[in-house]
GROMACS .gro file of C-alpha atoms in nm:
model
  154
    1MET     CA    1   5.385   5.839  -6.122
    2LYS     CA    2   5.514   5.882  -5.765
    3GLN     CA    3   5.780   5.619  -5.843
    4LEU     CA    4   5.905   5.799  -6.136
    5ARG     CA    5   5.922   6.152  -5.928
    6TYR     CA    6   6.113   5.932  -5.652
    7THR     CA    7   6.396   5.797  -5.919
    8LEU     CA    8   6.383   6.149  -6.096
    9LEU     CA    9   6.474   6.321  -5.718
   10ILE     CA   10   6.742   6.046  -5.644
   11MET     CA   11   6.928   6.091  -5.990
   12LEU     CA   12   6.921   6.492  -5.942
   13ALA     CA   13   7.043   6.449  -5.583
   14VAL     CA   14   7.337   6.214  -5.749
   15LEU     CA   15   7.407   6.430  -5.994
   16VAL     CA   16   7.443   6.731  -5.815
   17LEU     CA   17   7.656   6.539  -5.544
   18LEU     CA   18   7.905   6.355  -5.781
   19PRO     CA   19   8.121   6.621  -5.873
   20THR     CA   20   8.218   6.712  -5.553
   21GLY     CA   21   8.278   6.358  -5.402
   22VAL     CA   22   8.461   6.245  -5.736
   23GLY     CA   23   8.676   6.549  -5.731
   24ALA     CA   24   8.802   6.469  -5.349
   25ALA     CA   25   8.912   6.131  -5.482
   26GLU     CA   26   9.072   6.267  -5.833
   27THR     CA   27   9.291   6.491  -5.691
   28GLN     CA   28   9.584   6.215  -5.580
   29LYS     CA   29   9.457   6.009  -5.872
   30ASP     CA   30   9.744   6.186  -6.130
   31LEU     CA   31   9.997   6.101  -5.890
   32LYS     CA   32  10.221   5.762  -5.887
   33ILE     CA   33  10.227   5.758  -5.528
   34GLN     CA   34   9.852   5.691  -5.489
   35ASP     CA   35   9.965   5.315  -5.613
   36VAL     CA   36  10.145   5.282  -5.304
   37PHE     CA   37   9.853   5.338  -5.081
   38THR     CA   38   9.630   5.131  -5.286
   39ARG     CA   39   9.918   4.825  -5.341
   40TYR     CA   40  10.005   4.830  -4.910
   41GLY     CA   41   9.709   5.015  -4.761
   42LYS     CA   42   9.518   4.699  -4.639
   43LYS     CA   43   9.851   4.465  -4.559
   44LYS     CA   44   9.986   4.341  -4.285
   45ASN     CA   45  10.268   4.556  -4.077
   46VAL     CA   46  10.057   4.879  -4.254
   47THR     CA   47   9.884   5.166  -4.103
   48MET     CA   48   9.718   5.390  -4.335
   49VAL     CA   49   9.528   5.685  -4.204
   50GLU     CA   50   9.299   5.959  -4.378
   51LEU     CA   51   9.183   6.277  -4.189
   52SER     CA   52   8.801   6.330  -4.162
   53ASN     CA   53   8.729   6.701  -4.330
   54GLU     CA   54   8.648   6.796  -3.964
   55MET     CA   55   9.036   6.755  -3.881
   56LEU     CA   56   9.139   6.876  -4.213
   57GLU     CA   57   8.964   7.258  -4.184
   58THR     CA   58   9.097   7.263  -3.835
   59TYR     CA   59   9.449   7.258  -4.027
   60GLY     CA   60   9.381   7.386  -4.359
   61MET     CA   61   9.379   7.146  -4.524
   62THR     CA   62   9.157   6.963  -4.805
   63ARG     CA   63   9.333   6.652  -4.806
   64TYR     CA   64   9.605   6.414  -4.582
   65LYS     CA   65   9.678   6.074  -4.613
   66SER     CA   66   9.980   5.906  -4.464
   67ILE     CA   67  10.101   5.512  -4.469
   68THR     CA   68  10.366   5.364  -4.259
   69ILE     CA   69  10.486   5.021  -4.371
   70LYS     CA   70  10.704   4.821  -4.155
   71ASN     CA   71  11.062   4.640  -4.280
   72ASP     CA   72  10.924   4.543  -4.640
   73PRO     CA   73  11.227   4.598  -4.897
   74GLU     CA   74  10.991   4.554  -5.173
   75ALA     CA   75  10.750   4.841  -5.062
   76LEU     CA   76  11.056   5.047  -5.009
   77ARG     CA   77  11.176   4.981  -5.389
   78PHE     CA   78  10.803   5.080  -5.494
   79THR     CA   79  10.783   5.358  -5.299
   80ARG     CA   80  11.095   5.527  -5.426
   81GLN     CA   81  11.036   5.469  -5.782
   82CYS     CA   82  10.670   5.661  -5.735
   83LEU     CA   83  10.848   5.895  -5.612
   84GLU     CA   84  11.074   5.964  -5.859
   85THR     CA   85  10.780   5.998  -6.093
   86ASP     CA   86  10.633   6.203  -5.883
   87GLN     CA   87  10.891   6.473  -5.805
   88ARG     CA   88  10.979   6.577  -6.173
   89GLY     CA   89  10.829   6.891  -6.215
   90ALA     CA   90  10.818   6.948  -5.815
   91ARG     CA   91  11.005   7.188  -5.619
   92LYS     CA   92  11.236   6.965  -5.398
   93ILE     CA   93  11.220   7.151  -5.050
   94LYS     CA   94  11.458   6.871  -4.877
   95GLU     CA   95  11.556   6.549  -5.004
   96VAL     CA   96  11.832   6.274  -4.826
   97THR     CA   97  11.981   6.014  -4.998
   98ASP     CA   98  12.220   5.723  -4.871
   99ASP     CA   99  12.379   5.460  -5.052
  100GLY     CA  100  12.172   5.610  -5.413
  101GLY     CA  101  11.827   5.578  -5.246
  102VAL     CA  102  11.629   5.859  -5.092
  103VAL     CA  103  11.615   5.810  -4.744
  104SER     CA  104  11.395   6.174  -4.662
  105ALA     CA  105  11.211   6.387  -4.895
  106TYR     CA  106  10.974   6.688  -4.862
  107TYR     CA  107  10.848   6.783  -5.248
  108GLN     CA  108  10.579   7.024  -5.309
  109LEU     CA  109  10.414   6.950  -5.609
  110PRO     CA  110  10.219   7.159  -5.888
  111GLY     CA  111   9.857   7.193  -5.797
  112LYS     CA  112   9.560   7.117  -6.006
  113GLU     CA  113   9.430   7.463  -5.870
  114SER     CA  114   9.652   7.786  -5.800
  115ASP     CA  115   9.519   7.814  -5.441
  116VAL     CA  116   9.569   7.449  -5.339
  117ASN     CA  117   9.928   7.333  -5.291
  118ARG     CA  118  10.000   6.961  -5.294
  119PHE     CA  119  10.286   6.847  -5.055
  120VAL     CA  120  10.456   6.483  -5.045
  121LEU     CA  121  10.677   6.400  -4.738
  122PHE     CA  122  10.838   6.087  -4.728
  123LYS     CA  123  11.123   5.887  -4.453
  124VAL     CA  124  11.255   5.553  -4.443
  125ASN     CA  125  11.397   5.503  -4.074
  126SER     CA  126  11.752   5.317  -3.964
  127LYS     CA  127  11.504   4.986  -3.889
  128GLY     CA  128  11.335   4.984  -4.265
  129THR     CA  129  11.032   5.164  -4.174
  130ILE     CA  130  10.870   5.374  -4.465
  131THR     CA  131  10.642   5.680  -4.378
  132LEU     CA  132  10.476   5.839  -4.660
  133VAL     CA  133  10.195   6.123  -4.620
  134TYR     CA  134  10.017   6.342  -4.915
  135ILE     CA  135   9.873   6.636  -4.808
  136GLU     CA  136   9.727   6.918  -4.995
  137GLY     CA  137   9.489   7.240  -4.912
  138GLU     CA  138   9.583   7.613  -4.885
  139LEU     CA  139   9.855   7.597  -4.648
  140ASP     CA  140  10.220   7.674  -4.797
  141SER     CA  141  10.500   7.513  -4.733
  142ASP     CA  142  10.606   7.760  -4.393
  143ASP     CA  143  10.270   7.657  -4.299
  144LEU     CA  144  10.347   7.301  -4.305
  145ILE     CA  145  10.663   7.345  -4.172
  146THR     CA  146  10.497   7.531  -3.865
  147LEU     CA  147  10.238   7.264  -3.840
  148LEU     CA  148  10.447   6.961  -3.814
  149PHE     CA  149  10.734   7.084  -3.541
  150THR     CA  150  10.437   7.237  -3.359
  151LYS     CA  151  10.160   6.968  -3.352
  152LYS     CA  152  10.203   6.628  -3.231
  153ASP     CA  153   9.884   6.470  -3.329
  154LEU     CA  154   9.933   6.462  -3.717
   0.00000   0.00000   0.00000
């Protein structure tokens, strides 16, 4: 009887906690750029950053994920394809192209919830280093610009 009660309590705890954990993981799943993080996140010459909840709350975000990939032409081609897919329906805040390819982009994507904004930032430098950032939270475009230009620790 004790074992059954213990099992039921564990199952109840899992059911209560599951929606919040899954919800956070699902927020980016509808975006093609998620494939960039999955495919390249653990490769050599790649740095991936995901902020903890404490840091996120400090900046008014619910999710922050970035990846930097050094000199990988295939990764650049793949990332540009993913961006092209995700930017459909997005608000282009800034987009710079060179030789037919995007070299810098800042998109605001439609949010799943009305009070949550989603942003994708992309840049490739002259040495071929790719930086891709995904941010979501209550902050708006102006807040994000202010944050990017005043905080150096992100």
